[in-house]
Amino acid sequence: MSLLHMSFYSAFALSSLGLAFHRTHLISALLCLESMMLAMYMSLSSWPIENQAASFTLMPVFMLTFSACEAGTGLAMLVASTRTHGSDHLHNLNILQC
Amino acid sequence: MAYFVLFLGLCFVLGGLAVASNPSPYYGVIGLVVGSVVGCGWLLSLGVSFVSLVLFMVYLGGMLVVFVYSVSLAADPFPEAWGDRRVLMYVVGFLLVFVVGVVVGGIVECWKFEVVTVDGGGMFSVRLDFSGVAMFYSSGAGMFLVAGWGLLLTLFVVLELVRGLSRGAIRAV
């Protein structure tokens, strides 16, 4: 794997580690998710560049479409949780706790 | 020129690190902006300018703008940046993970110090990515319709999620 591929993979891995760890705000987790989507976009667009196959250029654009859908849904859930819980602090989301 | 591309790749990793190290969301968005600008520069230096501009406009100009004003819901009285001790511990930890990964990968011969760049590949008037994405309208029309339907569905999903208990009134938050 070349050095650039490794930079995308490590950016993706670091962002997913950031998503997995505990944090205060829900929107920090959404930002890590967006960073993962960015690393995936770059990785997907390196495929048509290296193989010189034009039709694979559709893949990153298609992925970006659905990543926009997911970002919008995540932000709507952020707004909904702020309305019901007063803030987006993750330790407030504990109504399922015994 | 190859070293510039490698520098952009390093800045991409640093942008991902800046987001993952859990600062206050006001500062986390900066890492995402830096990462996407550098990613666009990388795609430009490889010659696929259309894909790079799509990233700029849709990701940076659409999604990140929405994120930036949604961050106002996550107000901290004292926002933490990368100089504060808690965030600094995260940064050091993630840097350690990254460096250990790079070193172990180098020992196991997982990566090579090379830059794979191909630009164009001929004297064509239509570039690689322009002709590729134009297939959305010809052979990939079904994908195009599915993507449009998914976006329309997401609109209704978002409207239902933020409808709130009072069934339709627009509230202050």
PDB file of C-alpha atoms in Angstrom:
ATOM      1  CA  MET A   1       0.000   0.000   0.000  1.00  0.00           C
ATOM      2  CA  SER A   2       1.368   3.408  -0.839  1.00  0.00           C
ATOM      3  CA  LEU A   3       1.876   6.175   1.679  1.00  0.00           C
ATOM      4  CA  LEU A   4      -1.222   8.046   0.554  1.00  0.00           C
ATOM      5  CA  HIS A   5      -3.437   5.013   0.984  1.00  0.00           C
ATOM      6  CA  MET A   6      -2.055   4.707   4.470  1.00  0.00           C
ATOM      7  CA  SER A   7      -2.936   8.319   5.215  1.00  0.00           C
ATOM      8  CA  PHE A   8      -6.577   7.680   4.291  1.00  0.00           C
ATOM      9  CA  TYR A   9      -6.728   4.465   6.257  1.00  0.00           C
ATOM     10  CA  SER A  10      -5.187   6.048   9.322  1.00  0.00           C
ATOM     11  CA  ALA A  11      -7.509   9.062   9.103  1.00  0.00           C
ATOM     12  CA  PHE A  12     -10.450   6.650   8.935  1.00  0.00           C
ATOM     13  CA  ALA A  13      -9.128   4.574  11.831  1.00  0.00           C
ATOM     14  CA  LEU A  14      -8.421   7.636  13.988  1.00  0.00           C
ATOM     15  CA  SER A  15     -11.902   9.015  13.342  1.00  0.00           C
ATOM     16  CA  SER A  16     -13.546   5.718  14.199  1.00  0.00           C
ATOM     17  CA  LEU A  17     -11.497   5.580  17.406  1.00  0.00           C
ATOM     18  CA  GLY A  18     -12.677   9.084  18.155  1.00  0.00           C
ATOM     19  CA  LEU A  19     -16.249   7.952  17.567  1.00  0.00           C
ATOM     20  CA  ALA A  20     -15.837   5.008  19.924  1.00  0.00           C
ATOM     21  CA  PHE A  21     -14.509   6.929  22.905  1.00  0.00           C
ATOM     22  CA  HIS A  22     -16.634   8.683  25.475  1.00  0.00           C
ATOM     23  CA  ARG A  23     -17.303  12.337  24.909  1.00  0.00           C
ATOM     24  CA  THR A  24     -19.464  15.087  26.301  1.00  0.00           C
ATOM     25  CA  HIS A  25     -21.456  16.219  23.293  1.00  0.00           C
ATOM     26  CA  LEU A  26     -23.441  14.211  20.762  1.00  0.00           C
ATOM     27  CA  ILE A  27     -22.342  16.549  17.987  1.00  0.00           C
ATOM     28  CA  SER A  28     -18.680  15.621  18.578  1.00  0.00           C
ATOM     29  CA  ALA A  29     -19.610  12.048  17.686  1.00  0.00           C
ATOM     30  CA  LEU A  30     -21.396  13.310  14.569  1.00  0.00           C
ATOM     31  CA  LEU A  31     -18.283  15.256  13.585  1.00  0.00           C
ATOM     32  CA  CYS A  32     -16.179  12.084  13.894  1.00  0.00           C
ATOM     33  CA  LEU A  33     -18.714  10.321  11.678  1.00  0.00           C
ATOM     34  CA  GLU A  34     -18.327  13.089   9.108  1.00  0.00           C
ATOM     35  CA  SER A  35     -14.572  12.697   9.237  1.00  0.00           C
ATOM     36  CA  MET A  36     -14.987   8.995   8.512  1.00  0.00           C
ATOM     37  CA  MET A  37     -17.166   9.854   5.532  1.00  0.00           C
ATOM     38  CA  LEU A  38     -14.504  12.247   4.247  1.00  0.00           C
ATOM     39  CA  ALA A  39     -11.793   9.595   4.496  1.00  0.00           C
ATOM     40  CA  MET A  40     -14.077   7.146   2.677  1.00  0.00           C
ATOM     41  CA  TYR A  41     -14.733   9.679  -0.077  1.00  0.00           C
ATOM     42  CA  MET A  42     -11.029  10.189  -0.633  1.00  0.00           C
ATOM     43  CA  SER A  43     -10.363   6.441  -0.661  1.00  0.00           C
ATOM     44  CA  LEU A  44     -13.192   5.765  -3.107  1.00  0.00           C
ATOM     45  CA  SER A  45     -12.020   8.497  -5.453  1.00  0.00           C
ATOM     46  CA  SER A  46      -8.470   7.155  -5.494  1.00  0.00           C
ATOM     47  CA  TRP A  47      -9.755   4.027  -7.227  1.00  0.00           C
ATOM     48  CA  PRO A  48     -10.707   5.607 -10.596  1.00  0.00           C
ATOM     49  CA  ILE A  49      -7.542   7.693 -10.478  1.00  0.00           C
ATOM     50  CA  GLU A  50      -5.238   4.736 -10.144  1.00  0.00           C
ATOM     51  CA  ASN A  51      -7.066   2.323 -12.424  1.00  0.00           C
ATOM     52  CA  GLN A  52      -8.008   5.042 -14.959  1.00  0.00           C
ATOM     53  CA  ALA A  53     -11.543   3.687 -15.145  1.00  0.00           C
ATOM     54  CA  ALA A  54     -13.945   6.552 -15.613  1.00  0.00           C
ATOM     55  CA  SER A  55     -17.154   4.864 -14.546  1.00  0.00           C
ATOM     56  CA  PHE A  56     -15.930   4.294 -11.017  1.00  0.00           C
ATOM     57  CA  THR A  57     -15.992   8.044 -10.498  1.00  0.00           C
ATOM     58  CA  LEU A  58     -19.679   7.618  -9.791  1.00  0.00           C
ATOM     59  CA  MET A  59     -18.929   5.867  -6.535  1.00  0.00           C
ATOM     60  CA  PRO A  60     -17.629   8.761  -4.423  1.00  0.00           C
ATOM     61  CA  VAL A  61     -20.375  11.074  -5.665  1.00  0.00           C
ATOM     62  CA  PHE A  62     -23.021   8.498  -4.849  1.00  0.00           C
ATOM     63  CA  MET A  63     -21.473   7.921  -1.437  1.00  0.00           C
ATOM     64  CA  LEU A  64     -21.446  11.653  -0.771  1.00  0.00           C
ATOM     65  CA  THR A  65     -25.162  11.809  -1.537  1.00  0.00           C
ATOM     66  CA  PHE A  66     -25.999   9.259   1.096  1.00  0.00           C
ATOM     67  CA  SER A  67     -23.517  10.730   3.522  1.00  0.00           C
ATOM     68  CA  ALA A  68     -25.388  14.026   3.232  1.00  0.00           C
ATOM     69  CA  CYS A  69     -28.632  12.159   4.002  1.00  0.00           C
ATOM     70  CA  GLU A  70     -27.048  10.607   7.056  1.00  0.00           C
ATOM     71  CA  ALA A  71     -25.625  13.892   8.279  1.00  0.00           C
ATOM     72  CA  GLY A  72     -29.037  15.519   7.975  1.00  0.00           C
ATOM     73  CA  THR A  73     -30.679  12.723   9.892  1.00  0.00           C
ATOM     74  CA  GLY A  74     -28.023  12.877  12.602  1.00  0.00           C
ATOM     75  CA  LEU A  75     -28.507  16.591  13.024  1.00  0.00           C
ATOM     76  CA  ALA A  76     -32.279  16.138  13.199  1.00  0.00           C
ATOM     77  CA  MET A  77     -31.749  13.644  16.005  1.00  0.00           C
ATOM     78  CA  LEU A  78     -29.463  16.167  17.700  1.00  0.00           C
ATOM     79  CA  VAL A  79     -32.217  18.784  17.556  1.00  0.00           C
ATOM     80  CA  ALA A  80     -34.784  16.277  18.817  1.00  0.00           C
ATOM     81  CA  SER A  81     -32.587  15.286  21.761  1.00  0.00           C
ATOM     82  CA  THR A  82     -31.914  18.920  22.612  1.00  0.00           C
ATOM     83  CA  ARG A  83     -35.636  19.554  22.671  1.00  0.00           C
ATOM     84  CA  THR A  84     -36.442  16.672  24.972  1.00  0.00           C
ATOM     85  CA  HIS A  85     -33.333  16.587  27.184  1.00  0.00           C
ATOM     86  CA  GLY A  86     -32.413  20.247  27.224  1.00  0.00           C
ATOM     87  CA  SER A  87     -28.892  19.760  25.882  1.00  0.00           C
ATOM     88  CA  ASP A  88     -26.981  17.303  23.752  1.00  0.00           C
ATOM     89  CA  HIS A  89     -24.891  15.916  26.576  1.00  0.00           C
ATOM     90  CA  LEU A  90     -24.548  12.184  26.183  1.00  0.00           C
ATOM     91  CA  HIS A  91     -24.728  11.436  29.893  1.00  0.00           C
ATOM     92  CA  ASN A  92     -28.276  12.821  29.938  1.00  0.00           C
ATOM     93  CA  LEU A  93     -29.435  10.124  27.540  1.00  0.00           C
ATOM     94  CA  ASN A  94     -29.933   7.564  30.289  1.00  0.00           C
ATOM     95  CA  ILE A  95     -33.653   6.942  30.465  1.00  0.00           C
ATOM     96  CA  LEU A  96     -33.087   3.248  29.690  1.00  0.00           C
ATOM     97  CA  GLN A  97     -30.848   2.859  32.735  1.00  0.00           C
ATOM     98  CA  CYS A  98     -32.091   0.741  35.641  1.00  0.00           C
TER      99      CYS A  98
ATOM    100  CA  MET B   1       5.702  18.095  -6.258  1.00  0.00           C
ATOM    101  CA  ALA B   2       5.451  14.583  -4.938  1.00  0.00           C
ATOM    102  CA  TYR B   3       6.487  15.838  -1.517  1.00  0.00           C
ATOM    103  CA  PHE B   4       3.735  18.417  -1.602  1.00  0.00           C
ATOM    104  CA  VAL B   5       1.210  15.640  -2.185  1.00  0.00           C
ATOM    105  CA  LEU B   6       2.681  13.682   0.705  1.00  0.00           C
ATOM    106  CA  PHE B   7       2.437  16.785   2.888  1.00  0.00           C
ATOM    107  CA  LEU B   8      -1.238  17.080   1.957  1.00  0.00           C
ATOM    108  CA  GLY B   9      -1.693  13.456   2.953  1.00  0.00           C
ATOM    109  CA  LEU B  10      -0.085  14.147   6.331  1.00  0.00           C
ATOM    110  CA  CYS B  11      -2.314  17.182   6.858  1.00  0.00           C
ATOM    111  CA  PHE B  12      -5.319  15.000   6.115  1.00  0.00           C
ATOM    112  CA  VAL B  13      -4.362  12.688   8.964  1.00  0.00           C
ATOM    113  CA  LEU B  14      -3.777  15.676  11.247  1.00  0.00           C
ATOM    114  CA  GLY B  15      -7.221  17.016  10.390  1.00  0.00           C
ATOM    115  CA  GLY B  16      -8.785  13.683  11.324  1.00  0.00           C
ATOM    116  CA  LEU B  17      -6.756  13.733  14.524  1.00  0.00           C
ATOM    117  CA  ALA B  18      -8.008  17.219  15.357  1.00  0.00           C
ATOM    118  CA  VAL B  19     -11.607  16.041  15.125  1.00  0.00           C
ATOM    119  CA  ALA B  20     -11.099  12.778  16.959  1.00  0.00           C
ATOM    120  CA  SER B  21      -9.266  14.298  19.920  1.00  0.00           C
ATOM    121  CA  ASN B  22     -12.552  15.527  21.354  1.00  0.00           C
ATOM    122  CA  PRO B  23     -12.203  19.272  21.754  1.00  0.00           C
ATOM    123  CA  SER B  24     -15.265  21.428  22.115  1.00  0.00           C
ATOM    124  CA  PRO B  25     -17.338  21.150  18.886  1.00  0.00           C
ATOM    125  CA  TYR B  26     -16.523  24.757  18.006  1.00  0.00           C
ATOM    126  CA  TYR B  27     -12.935  23.649  17.475  1.00  0.00           C
ATOM    127  CA  GLY B  28     -13.724  20.207  16.160  1.00  0.00           C
ATOM    128  CA  VAL B  29     -15.243  21.677  13.026  1.00  0.00           C
ATOM    129  CA  ILE B  30     -11.922  23.371  12.268  1.00  0.00           C
ATOM    130  CA  GLY B  31     -10.267  19.970  11.943  1.00  0.00           C
ATOM    131  CA  LEU B  32     -12.967  18.880   9.536  1.00  0.00           C
ATOM    132  CA  VAL B  33     -12.601  22.047   7.427  1.00  0.00           C
ATOM    133  CA  VAL B  34      -8.813  21.641   7.275  1.00  0.00           C
ATOM    134  CA  GLY B  35      -9.187  17.975   6.369  1.00  0.00           C
ATOM    135  CA  SER B  36     -11.614  18.625   3.539  1.00  0.00           C
ATOM    136  CA  VAL B  37      -9.601  21.563   2.130  1.00  0.00           C
ATOM    137  CA  VAL B  38      -6.461  19.454   2.129  1.00  0.00           C
ATOM    138  CA  GLY B  39      -8.363  16.524   0.629  1.00  0.00           C
ATOM    139  CA  CYS B  40      -9.616  18.753  -2.172  1.00  0.00           C
ATOM    140  CA  GLY B  41      -6.066  19.913  -2.786  1.00  0.00           C
ATOM    141  CA  TRP B  42      -4.934  16.313  -2.980  1.00  0.00           C
ATOM    142  CA  LEU B  43      -7.613  15.424  -5.506  1.00  0.00           C
ATOM    143  CA  LEU B  44      -6.730  18.519  -7.539  1.00  0.00           C
ATOM    144  CA  SER B  45      -3.073  17.590  -7.627  1.00  0.00           C
ATOM    145  CA  LEU B  46      -4.072  14.222  -9.020  1.00  0.00           C
ATOM    146  CA  GLY B  47      -6.033  15.803 -11.832  1.00  0.00           C
ATOM    147  CA  VAL B  48      -9.601  14.878 -10.900  1.00  0.00           C
ATOM    148  CA  SER B  49     -10.850  18.406 -10.513  1.00  0.00           C
ATOM    149  CA  PHE B  50     -14.566  17.669 -10.800  1.00  0.00           C
ATOM    150  CA  VAL B  51     -14.625  15.249  -7.906  1.00  0.00           C
ATOM    151  CA  SER B  52     -12.614  17.749  -5.875  1.00  0.00           C
ATOM    152  CA  LEU B  53     -15.049  20.562  -6.601  1.00  0.00           C
ATOM    153  CA  VAL B  54     -17.986  18.318  -5.767  1.00  0.00           C
ATOM    154  CA  LEU B  55     -16.344  17.676  -2.403  1.00  0.00           C
ATOM    155  CA  PHE B  56     -15.820  21.384  -1.860  1.00  0.00           C
ATOM    156  CA  MET B  57     -19.331  22.435  -2.697  1.00  0.00           C
ATOM    157  CA  VAL B  58     -21.382  19.592  -1.279  1.00  0.00           C
ATOM    158  CA  TYR B  59     -19.288  18.630   1.716  1.00  0.00           C
ATOM    159  CA  LEU B  60     -17.622  21.864   2.764  1.00  0.00           C
ATOM    160  CA  GLY B  61     -20.200  24.301   1.485  1.00  0.00           C
ATOM    161  CA  GLY B  62     -23.304  22.279   2.272  1.00  0.00           C
ATOM    162  CA  MET B  63     -22.851  19.807   5.035  1.00  0.00           C
ATOM    163  CA  LEU B  64     -20.232  21.586   7.092  1.00  0.00           C
ATOM    164  CA  VAL B  65     -22.114  24.870   7.031  1.00  0.00           C
ATOM    165  CA  VAL B  66     -25.134  23.070   8.472  1.00  0.00           C
ATOM    166  CA  PHE B  67     -22.904  21.470  11.082  1.00  0.00           C
ATOM    167  CA  VAL B  68     -21.391  24.806  12.024  1.00  0.00           C
ATOM    168  CA  TYR B  69     -24.675  26.411  12.850  1.00  0.00           C
ATOM    169  CA  SER B  70     -25.959  23.282  14.538  1.00  0.00           C
ATOM    170  CA  VAL B  71     -22.967  23.442  16.855  1.00  0.00           C
ATOM    171  CA  SER B  72     -24.723  26.368  18.501  1.00  0.00           C
ATOM    172  CA  LEU B  73     -26.920  23.773  20.219  1.00  0.00           C
ATOM    173  CA  ALA B  74     -23.826  22.451  21.982  1.00  0.00           C
ATOM    174  CA  ALA B  75     -22.881  25.571  23.879  1.00  0.00           C
ATOM    175  CA  ASP B  76     -20.215  25.278  26.560  1.00  0.00           C
ATOM    176  CA  PRO B  77     -19.541  28.109  28.985  1.00  0.00           C
ATOM    177  CA  PHE B  78     -15.806  27.374  28.754  1.00  0.00           C
ATOM    178  CA  PRO B  79     -15.023  25.627  25.470  1.00  0.00           C
ATOM    179  CA  GLU B  80     -11.953  23.399  25.482  1.00  0.00           C
ATOM    180  CA  ALA B  81      -9.409  23.714  22.724  1.00  0.00           C
ATOM    181  CA  TRP B  82      -6.310  21.653  21.990  1.00  0.00           C
ATOM    182  CA  GLY B  83      -4.253  23.454  24.627  1.00  0.00           C
ATOM    183  CA  ASP B  84      -6.307  22.124  27.519  1.00  0.00           C
ATOM    184  CA  ARG B  85      -4.995  19.127  29.328  1.00  0.00           C
ATOM    185  CA  ARG B  86      -7.818  16.695  28.646  1.00  0.00           C
ATOM    186  CA  VAL B  87      -7.778  17.275  24.893  1.00  0.00           C
ATOM    187  CA  LEU B  88      -3.986  17.212  24.894  1.00  0.00           C
ATOM    188  CA  MET B  89      -4.018  13.743  26.436  1.00  0.00           C
ATOM    189  CA  TYR B  90      -6.315  12.558  23.650  1.00  0.00           C
ATOM    190  CA  VAL B  91      -4.053  14.122  21.009  1.00  0.00           C
ATOM    191  CA  VAL B  92      -0.961  12.480  22.485  1.00  0.00           C
ATOM    192  CA  GLY B  93      -2.732   9.135  22.721  1.00  0.00           C
ATOM    193  CA  PHE B  94      -3.950   9.223  19.125  1.00  0.00           C
ATOM    194  CA  LEU B  95      -0.548  10.357  17.871  1.00  0.00           C
ATOM    195  CA  LEU B  96       0.982   7.431  19.690  1.00  0.00           C
ATOM    196  CA  VAL B  97      -1.484   5.040  18.075  1.00  0.00           C
ATOM    197  CA  PHE B  98      -0.726   6.522  14.656  1.00  0.00           C
ATOM    198  CA  VAL B  99       3.043   6.394  15.074  1.00  0.00           C
ATOM    199  CA  VAL B 100       2.960   2.827  16.402  1.00  0.00           C
ATOM    200  CA  GLY B 101       0.783   1.822  13.469  1.00  0.00           C
ATOM    201  CA  VAL B 102       3.144   3.428  10.965  1.00  0.00           C
ATOM    202  CA  VAL B 103       6.233   1.883  12.551  1.00  0.00           C
ATOM    203  CA  VAL B 104       4.736  -1.606  12.820  1.00  0.00           C
ATOM    204  CA  GLY B 105       3.462  -1.319   9.263  1.00  0.00           C
ATOM    205  CA  GLY B 106       6.919  -0.351   8.124  1.00  0.00           C
ATOM    206  CA  ILE B 107       8.480  -3.352   9.852  1.00  0.00           C
ATOM    207  CA  VAL B 108       5.895  -5.774   8.463  1.00  0.00           C
ATOM    208  CA  GLU B 109       6.450  -4.230   4.970  1.00  0.00           C
ATOM    209  CA  CYS B 110       2.828  -3.187   4.824  1.00  0.00           C
ATOM    210  CA  TRP B 111       3.446   0.204   3.179  1.00  0.00           C
ATOM    211  CA  LYS B 112       6.078   1.571   0.841  1.00  0.00           C
ATOM    212  CA  PHE B 113       7.418   5.068   0.570  1.00  0.00           C
ATOM    213  CA  GLU B 114       5.921   5.837  -2.795  1.00  0.00           C
ATOM    214  CA  VAL B 115       3.372   8.174  -4.277  1.00  0.00           C
ATOM    215  CA  VAL B 116       0.891   6.777  -6.757  1.00  0.00           C
ATOM    216  CA  THR B 117      -0.195   9.625  -8.971  1.00  0.00           C
ATOM    217  CA  VAL B 118      -1.655   9.371 -12.431  1.00  0.00           C
ATOM    218  CA  ASP B 119      -2.792  12.487 -14.200  1.00  0.00           C
ATOM    219  CA  GLY B 120      -4.978  12.332 -17.265  1.00  0.00           C
ATOM    220  CA  GLY B 121      -3.462   9.613 -19.351  1.00  0.00           C
ATOM    221  CA  GLY B 122      -3.721  11.218 -22.765  1.00  0.00           C
ATOM    222  CA  MET B 123      -4.676  14.255 -24.786  1.00  0.00           C
ATOM    223  CA  PHE B 124      -8.404  14.111 -24.357  1.00  0.00           C
ATOM    224  CA  SER B 125     -10.756  17.036 -24.317  1.00  0.00           C
ATOM    225  CA  VAL B 126     -12.950  15.293 -21.730  1.00  0.00           C
ATOM    226  CA  ARG B 127     -11.192  14.422 -18.467  1.00  0.00           C
ATOM    227  CA  LEU B 128     -11.550  11.210 -16.531  1.00  0.00           C
ATOM    228  CA  ASP B 129     -13.907  12.329 -13.823  1.00  0.00           C
ATOM    229  CA  PHE B 130     -16.100  14.552 -15.992  1.00  0.00           C
ATOM    230  CA  SER B 131     -16.875  11.667 -18.289  1.00  0.00           C
ATOM    231  CA  GLY B 132     -17.319   9.341 -15.355  1.00  0.00           C
ATOM    232  CA  VAL B 133     -19.813  11.425 -13.453  1.00  0.00           C
ATOM    233  CA  ALA B 134     -21.644  12.203 -16.692  1.00  0.00           C
ATOM    234  CA  MET B 135     -22.582   8.539 -16.689  1.00  0.00           C
ATOM    235  CA  PHE B 136     -25.065   9.405 -13.997  1.00  0.00           C
ATOM    236  CA  TYR B 137     -27.270  10.670 -16.789  1.00  0.00           C
ATOM    237  CA  SER B 138     -26.711   7.877 -19.301  1.00  0.00           C
ATOM    238  CA  SER B 139     -26.007   4.372 -18.030  1.00  0.00           C
ATOM    239  CA  GLY B 140     -26.419   5.172 -14.382  1.00  0.00           C
ATOM    240  CA  ALA B 141     -29.850   6.730 -14.613  1.00  0.00           C
ATOM    241  CA  GLY B 142     -31.251   4.128 -12.243  1.00  0.00           C
ATOM    242  CA  MET B 143     -28.652   5.044  -9.610  1.00  0.00           C
ATOM    243  CA  PHE B 144     -29.494   8.675 -10.134  1.00  0.00           C
ATOM    244  CA  LEU B 145     -33.157   8.037  -9.484  1.00  0.00           C
ATOM    245  CA  VAL B 146     -32.363   5.989  -6.389  1.00  0.00           C
ATOM    246  CA  ALA B 147     -30.159   8.761  -5.022  1.00  0.00           C
ATOM    247  CA  GLY B 148     -32.831  11.363  -5.679  1.00  0.00           C
ATOM    248  CA  TRP B 149     -35.463   9.199  -4.041  1.00  0.00           C
ATOM    249  CA  GLY B 150     -33.197   8.697  -1.034  1.00  0.00           C
ATOM    250  CA  LEU B 151     -32.711  12.434  -0.662  1.00  0.00           C
ATOM    251  CA  LEU B 152     -36.451  13.051  -0.868  1.00  0.00           C
ATOM    252  CA  LEU B 153     -37.037  10.369   1.736  1.00  0.00           C
ATOM    253  CA  THR B 154     -34.434  11.971   4.004  1.00  0.00           C
ATOM    254  CA  LEU B 155     -36.276  15.258   3.767  1.00  0.00           C
ATOM    255  CA  PHE B 156     -39.406  13.641   5.159  1.00  0.00           C
ATOM    256  CA  VAL B 157     -37.403  11.771   7.802  1.00  0.00           C
ATOM    257  CA  VAL B 158     -35.875  15.011   9.036  1.00  0.00           C
ATOM    258  CA  LEU B 159     -39.237  16.758   9.049  1.00  0.00           C
ATOM    259  CA  GLU B 160     -40.730  13.988  11.148  1.00  0.00           C
ATOM    260  CA  LEU B 161     -37.816  13.898  13.576  1.00  0.00           C
ATOM    261  CA  VAL B 162     -37.928  17.597  14.375  1.00  0.00           C
ATOM    262  CA  ARG B 163     -41.669  17.846  14.448  1.00  0.00           C
ATOM    263  CA  GLY B 164     -41.780  17.855  18.221  1.00  0.00           C
ATOM    264  CA  LEU B 165     -44.530  17.066  20.635  1.00  0.00           C
ATOM    265  CA  SER B 166     -46.746  19.961  19.730  1.00  0.00           C
ATOM    266  CA  ARG B 167     -47.265  18.461  16.246  1.00  0.00           C
ATOM    267  CA  GLY B 168     -46.079  21.025  13.805  1.00  0.00           C
ATOM    268  CA  ALA B 169     -45.309  24.264  15.547  1.00  0.00           C
ATOM    269  CA  ILE B 170     -41.834  25.641  14.909  1.00  0.00           C
ATOM    270  CA  ARG B 171     -40.175  26.308  18.248  1.00  0.00           C
ATOM    271  CA  ALA B 172     -37.173  28.354  19.248  1.00  0.00           C
ATOM    272  CA  VAL B 173     -34.862  25.330  19.373  1.00  0.00           C
TER     273      VAL B 173
END
